mmCIF file of C-alpha atoms in Angstrom:
data_model
loop_
_atom_site.group_PDB
_atom_site.id
_atom_site.type_symbol
_atom_site.label_atom_id
_atom_site.label_comp_id
_atom_site.label_asym_id
_atom_site.label_seq_id
_atom_site.Cartn_x
_atom_site.Cartn_y
_atom_site.Cartn_z
ATOM 1 C CA MET U 1 0.000 0.000 0.000
ATOM 2 C CA THR U 2 2.903 2.342 0.631
ATOM 3 C CA GLU U 3 4.108 1.817 -2.931
ATOM 4 C CA LYS U 4 0.684 2.845 -4.231
ATOM 5 C CA LEU U 5 0.842 6.085 -2.199
ATOM 6 C CA VAL U 6 4.349 6.881 -3.452
ATOM 7 C CA CYS U 7 3.316 6.102 -7.037
ATOM 8 C CA GLY U 8 0.229 8.257 -6.628
ATOM 9 C CA ALA U 9 2.302 11.130 -5.281
ATOM 10 C CA VAL U 10 4.719 10.906 -8.214
ATOM 11 C CA VAL U 11 1.871 10.825 -10.740
ATOM 12 C CA ALA U 12 0.213 13.811 -9.036
ATOM 13 C CA ALA U 13 3.462 15.736 -8.973
ATOM 14 C CA LEU U 14 4.071 15.077 -12.648
ATOM 15 C CA ALA U 15 0.514 16.112 -13.448
ATOM 16 C CA LEU U 16 1.033 19.365 -11.554
ATOM 17 C CA GLY U 17 4.204 20.277 -13.370
ATOM 18 C CA GLY U 18 6.611 17.688 -12.135
ATOM 19 C CA PHE U 19 8.409 20.060 -9.816
ATOM 20 C CA GLY U 20 9.525 22.079 -12.836
ATOM 21 C CA LEU U 21 10.521 19.044 -14.905
ATOM 22 C CA ALA U 22 7.848 19.644 -17.532
ATOM 23 C CA GLN U 23 9.055 23.210 -17.978
ATOM 24 C CA ALA U 24 12.675 22.106 -18.225
ATOM 25 C CA GLN U 25 11.762 19.700 -21.026
ATOM 26 C CA ASN U 26 10.204 22.548 -23.013
ATOM 27 C CA GLY U 27 13.436 24.556 -22.921
ATOM 28 C CA PRO U 28 13.947 28.197 -22.059
ATOM 29 C CA PRO U 29 11.267 30.775 -22.789
ATOM 30 C CA PRO U 30 11.481 32.396 -26.205
ATOM 31 C CA MET U 31 13.736 35.427 -26.586
ATOM 32 C CA PRO U 32 11.932 38.785 -26.659
ATOM 33 C CA ALA U 33 11.849 40.688 -29.921
ATOM 34 C CA PRO U 34 14.955 42.830 -30.457
ATOM 35 C CA LEU U 35 14.709 46.387 -29.190
ATOM 36 C CA ILE U 36 14.182 49.111 -31.719
ATOM 37 C CA ASP U 37 17.314 51.167 -32.357
ATOM 38 C CA TYR U 38 16.043 54.350 -30.697
ATOM 39 C CA HIS U 39 17.618 57.714 -31.464
ATOM 40 C CA PRO U 40 15.992 60.536 -29.473
ATOM 41 C CA THR U 41 15.835 63.933 -31.106
ATOM 42 C CA MET U 42 17.539 67.022 -29.742
ATOM 43 C CA SER U 43 14.155 68.190 -28.492
ATOM 44 C CA ASP U 44 13.596 64.855 -26.710
ATOM 45 C CA LEU U 45 16.976 65.099 -24.995
ATOM 46 C CA MET U 46 16.524 68.703 -23.954
ATOM 47 C CA THR U 47 13.006 68.161 -22.621
ATOM 48 C CA ALA U 48 13.695 64.843 -20.902
ATOM 49 C CA TYR U 49 17.162 65.426 -19.486
ATOM 50 C CA VAL U 50 18.380 69.009 -19.579
ATOM 51 C CA GLN U 51 15.315 71.037 -18.646
ATOM 52 C CA PRO U 52 14.345 69.020 -15.544
ATOM 53 C CA ARG U 53 17.949 69.094 -14.294
ATOM 54 C CA HIS U 54 18.122 72.868 -14.842
ATOM 55 C CA ILE U 55 14.910 73.319 -12.863
ATOM 56 C CA LYS U 56 15.930 70.991 -10.023
ATOM 57 C CA LEU U 57 19.322 72.664 -9.809
ATOM 58 C CA GLY U 58 17.695 76.072 -9.474
ATOM 59 C CA LEU U 59 15.192 74.858 -6.882
ATOM 60 C CA ALA U 60 17.838 73.173 -4.751
ATOM 61 C CA ALA U 61 20.014 76.283 -4.836
ATOM 62 C CA LYS U 62 17.094 78.540 -3.867
ATOM 63 C CA GLN U 63 16.668 76.367 -0.790
ATOM 64 C CA ARG U 64 20.463 76.473 -0.260
ATOM 65 C CA ASN U 65 20.637 72.690 -0.347
ATOM 66 C CA TRP U 66 24.209 72.677 -1.625
ATOM 67 C CA THR U 67 24.655 68.907 -1.491
ATOM 68 C CA TYR U 68 21.692 68.358 -3.771
ATOM 69 C CA ALA U 69 22.526 71.365 -5.959
ATOM 70 C CA ALA U 70 26.034 69.983 -6.529
ATOM 71 C CA TYR U 71 24.490 66.625 -7.444
ATOM 72 C CA GLU U 72 22.049 68.164 -9.945
ATOM 73 C CA ALA U 73 24.780 70.353 -11.456
ATOM 74 C CA PHE U 74 26.945 67.263 -11.943
ATOM 75 C CA GLU U 75 23.975 65.412 -13.489
ATOM 76 C CA LEU U 76 23.231 68.375 -15.760
ATOM 77 C CA ARG U 77 26.817 68.264 -17.000
ATOM 78 C CA GLY U 78 26.302 64.549 -17.664
ATOM 79 C CA ALA U 79 23.134 65.278 -19.643
ATOM 80 C CA PHE U 80 25.031 67.705 -21.852
ATOM 81 C CA ASN U 81 27.784 65.112 -22.316
ATOM 82 C CA ARG U 82 25.194 62.546 -23.432
ATOM 83 C CA ILE U 83 23.743 65.058 -25.882
ATOM 84 C CA GLN U 84 27.076 65.691 -27.560
ATOM 85 C CA ARG U 85 27.631 61.928 -27.827
ATOM 86 C CA GLY U 86 24.086 61.167 -28.990
ATOM 87 C CA VAL U 87 23.695 64.118 -31.356
ATOM 88 C CA PRO U 88 27.253 65.189 -32.207
ATOM 89 C CA VAL U 89 26.076 67.473 -35.028
ATOM 90 C CA PHE U 90 22.775 69.305 -34.978
ATOM 91 C CA GLU U 91 21.733 71.640 -37.793
ATOM 92 C CA ASP U 92 25.354 71.885 -38.966
ATOM 93 C CA HIS U 93 26.629 72.799 -35.480
ATOM 94 C CA ASN U 94 29.204 70.711 -33.636
ATOM 95 C CA MET U 95 27.435 70.140 -30.331
ATOM 96 C CA GLY U 96 30.614 69.432 -28.385
ATOM 97 C CA GLU U 97 32.108 72.763 -29.411
ATOM 98 C CA LEU U 98 28.851 74.624 -28.881
ATOM 99 C CA ILE U 99 28.280 73.189 -25.412
ATOM 100 C CA ALA U 100 31.920 73.839 -24.469
ATOM 101 C CA SER U 101 31.681 77.474 -25.534
ATOM 102 C CA THR U 102 28.270 78.290 -24.060
ATOM 103 C CA VAL U 103 27.070 76.253 -21.116
ATOM 104 C CA THR U 104 30.223 74.531 -19.835
ATOM 105 C CA PRO U 105 31.969 77.579 -18.331
ATOM 106 C CA PRO U 106 29.031 78.790 -16.194
ATOM 107 C CA LEU U 107 28.026 75.213 -15.340
ATOM 108 C CA THR U 108 31.558 74.505 -14.119
ATOM 109 C CA MET U 109 31.371 77.643 -11.975
ATOM 110 C CA ALA U 110 27.962 76.557 -10.644
ATOM 111 C CA ILE U 111 29.337 73.142 -9.674
ATOM 112 C CA ALA U 112 32.265 74.731 -7.822
ATOM 113 C CA ALA U 113 30.011 77.265 -6.089
ATOM 114 C CA ALA U 114 27.527 74.579 -5.016
ATOM 115 C CA ARG U 115 30.319 72.406 -3.639
ATOM 116 C CA ALA U 116 31.640 75.421 -1.716
ATOM 117 C CA GLY U 117 28.167 76.496 -0.571
ATOM 118 C CA ASP U 118 28.807 79.952 -2.040
ATOM 119 C CA ALA U 119 25.336 81.388 -2.680
ATOM 120 C CA LYS U 120 26.491 84.585 -4.374
ATOM 121 C CA ALA U 121 28.840 82.780 -6.784
ATOM 122 C CA PHE U 122 26.224 80.113 -7.485
ATOM 123 C CA ASP U 123 23.471 82.603 -8.239
ATOM 124 C CA ALA U 124 25.729 84.449 -10.681
ATOM 125 C CA ALA U 125 26.843 81.220 -12.376
ATOM 126 C CA TYR U 126 23.285 79.868 -12.611
ATOM 127 C CA SER U 127 22.057 83.132 -14.116
ATOM 128 C CA GLU U 128 24.906 83.070 -16.639
ATOM 129 C CA MET U 129 24.200 79.429 -17.482
ATOM 130 C CA THR U 130 20.527 80.207 -18.059
ATOM 131 C CA LYS U 131 21.509 83.063 -20.382
ATOM 132 C CA SER U 132 23.838 80.710 -22.257
ATOM 133 C CA CYS U 133 20.912 78.339 -22.859
ATOM 134 C CA ASN U 134 19.013 81.168 -24.524
ATOM 135 C CA LEU U 135 22.058 82.216 -26.567
ATOM 136 C CA CYS U 136 22.303 78.685 -27.851
ATOM 137 C CA HIS U 137 18.610 78.710 -28.781
ATOM 138 C CA ASP U 138 19.242 81.973 -30.651
ATOM 139 C CA GLN U 139 22.029 80.292 -32.653
ATOM 140 C CA PHE U 140 19.519 77.676 -33.795
ATOM 141 C CA LYS U 141 16.943 80.333 -34.691
ATOM 142 C CA LYS U 142 14.755 79.176 -31.836
ATOM 143 C CA ALA U 143 14.666 82.383 -29.808
ATOM 144 C CA TYR U 144 11.055 81.583 -28.961
ATOM 145 C CA MET U 145 12.401 78.887 -26.583
ATOM 146 C CA VAL U 146 13.196 81.063 -23.588
ATOM 147 C CA ILE U 147 14.643 79.381 -20.530
ATOM 148 C CA LYS U 148 14.303 81.151 -17.190
ATOM 149 C CA GLU U 149 15.097 80.496 -13.583
ATOM 150 C CA PRO U 150 12.299 78.539 -11.914
ATOM 151 C CA THR U 151 9.791 80.554 -9.914
ATOM 152 C CA GLY U 152 7.990 77.665 -8.240
ATOM 153 C CA ASN U 153 8.381 73.990 -7.542
ATOM 154 C CA GLN U 154 7.225 72.099 -10.609
ATOM 155 C CA PHE U 155 8.201 68.846 -8.895
ATOM 156 C CA ILE U 156 5.500 68.821 -6.244
ATOM 157 C CA ASP U 157 6.502 65.382 -5.008
ATOM 158 C CA GLN U 158 10.046 66.383 -4.084
ATOM 159 C CA GLU U 159 11.567 68.483 -1.309
ATOM 160 C CA PHE U 160 14.507 70.668 -2.312
ATOM 161 C CA GLY U 161 15.495 72.027 1.076
ATOM 162 C CA PRO U 162 18.417 70.607 3.036
ATOM 163 C CA VAL U 163 17.726 67.370 4.861
ATOM 164 C CA LYS U 164 17.022 67.938 8.533
ATOM 165 C CA LYS U 165 18.451 65.295 10.828
#
């Protein structure tokens, strides 16, 4: 009678998937379809990566959260680096050269000022960086795209003030 119980348990287990044996016999799941080779446009990159970082940087600095401002400034620099790699030439302009001559100098100053917690130097650098964004837009005959310093928190689910311990 014990053999019948063991046999019954084995048959039941096999019927219920055989402890994964049935799946192993079928092989691995099929491979997903290959990803589409996606190339975001300059507008996509600016809207998705640069503009939010510019806003968050300004909001953090207004709250004098220098740790977070330094982080966002560093991330903004990274976004510009990805743009020049992803779109090296845009409308006959070398993006690496354009970024280096417009936004890099004030952004570098903003990073240094944020790391030092120097509000006056940061505010001047951030203002200059914002102006450089608009100068770049002018070069592309897109003067209607005016960037400004944020006046309110567009990221209502995030605090920008220093962390209180």
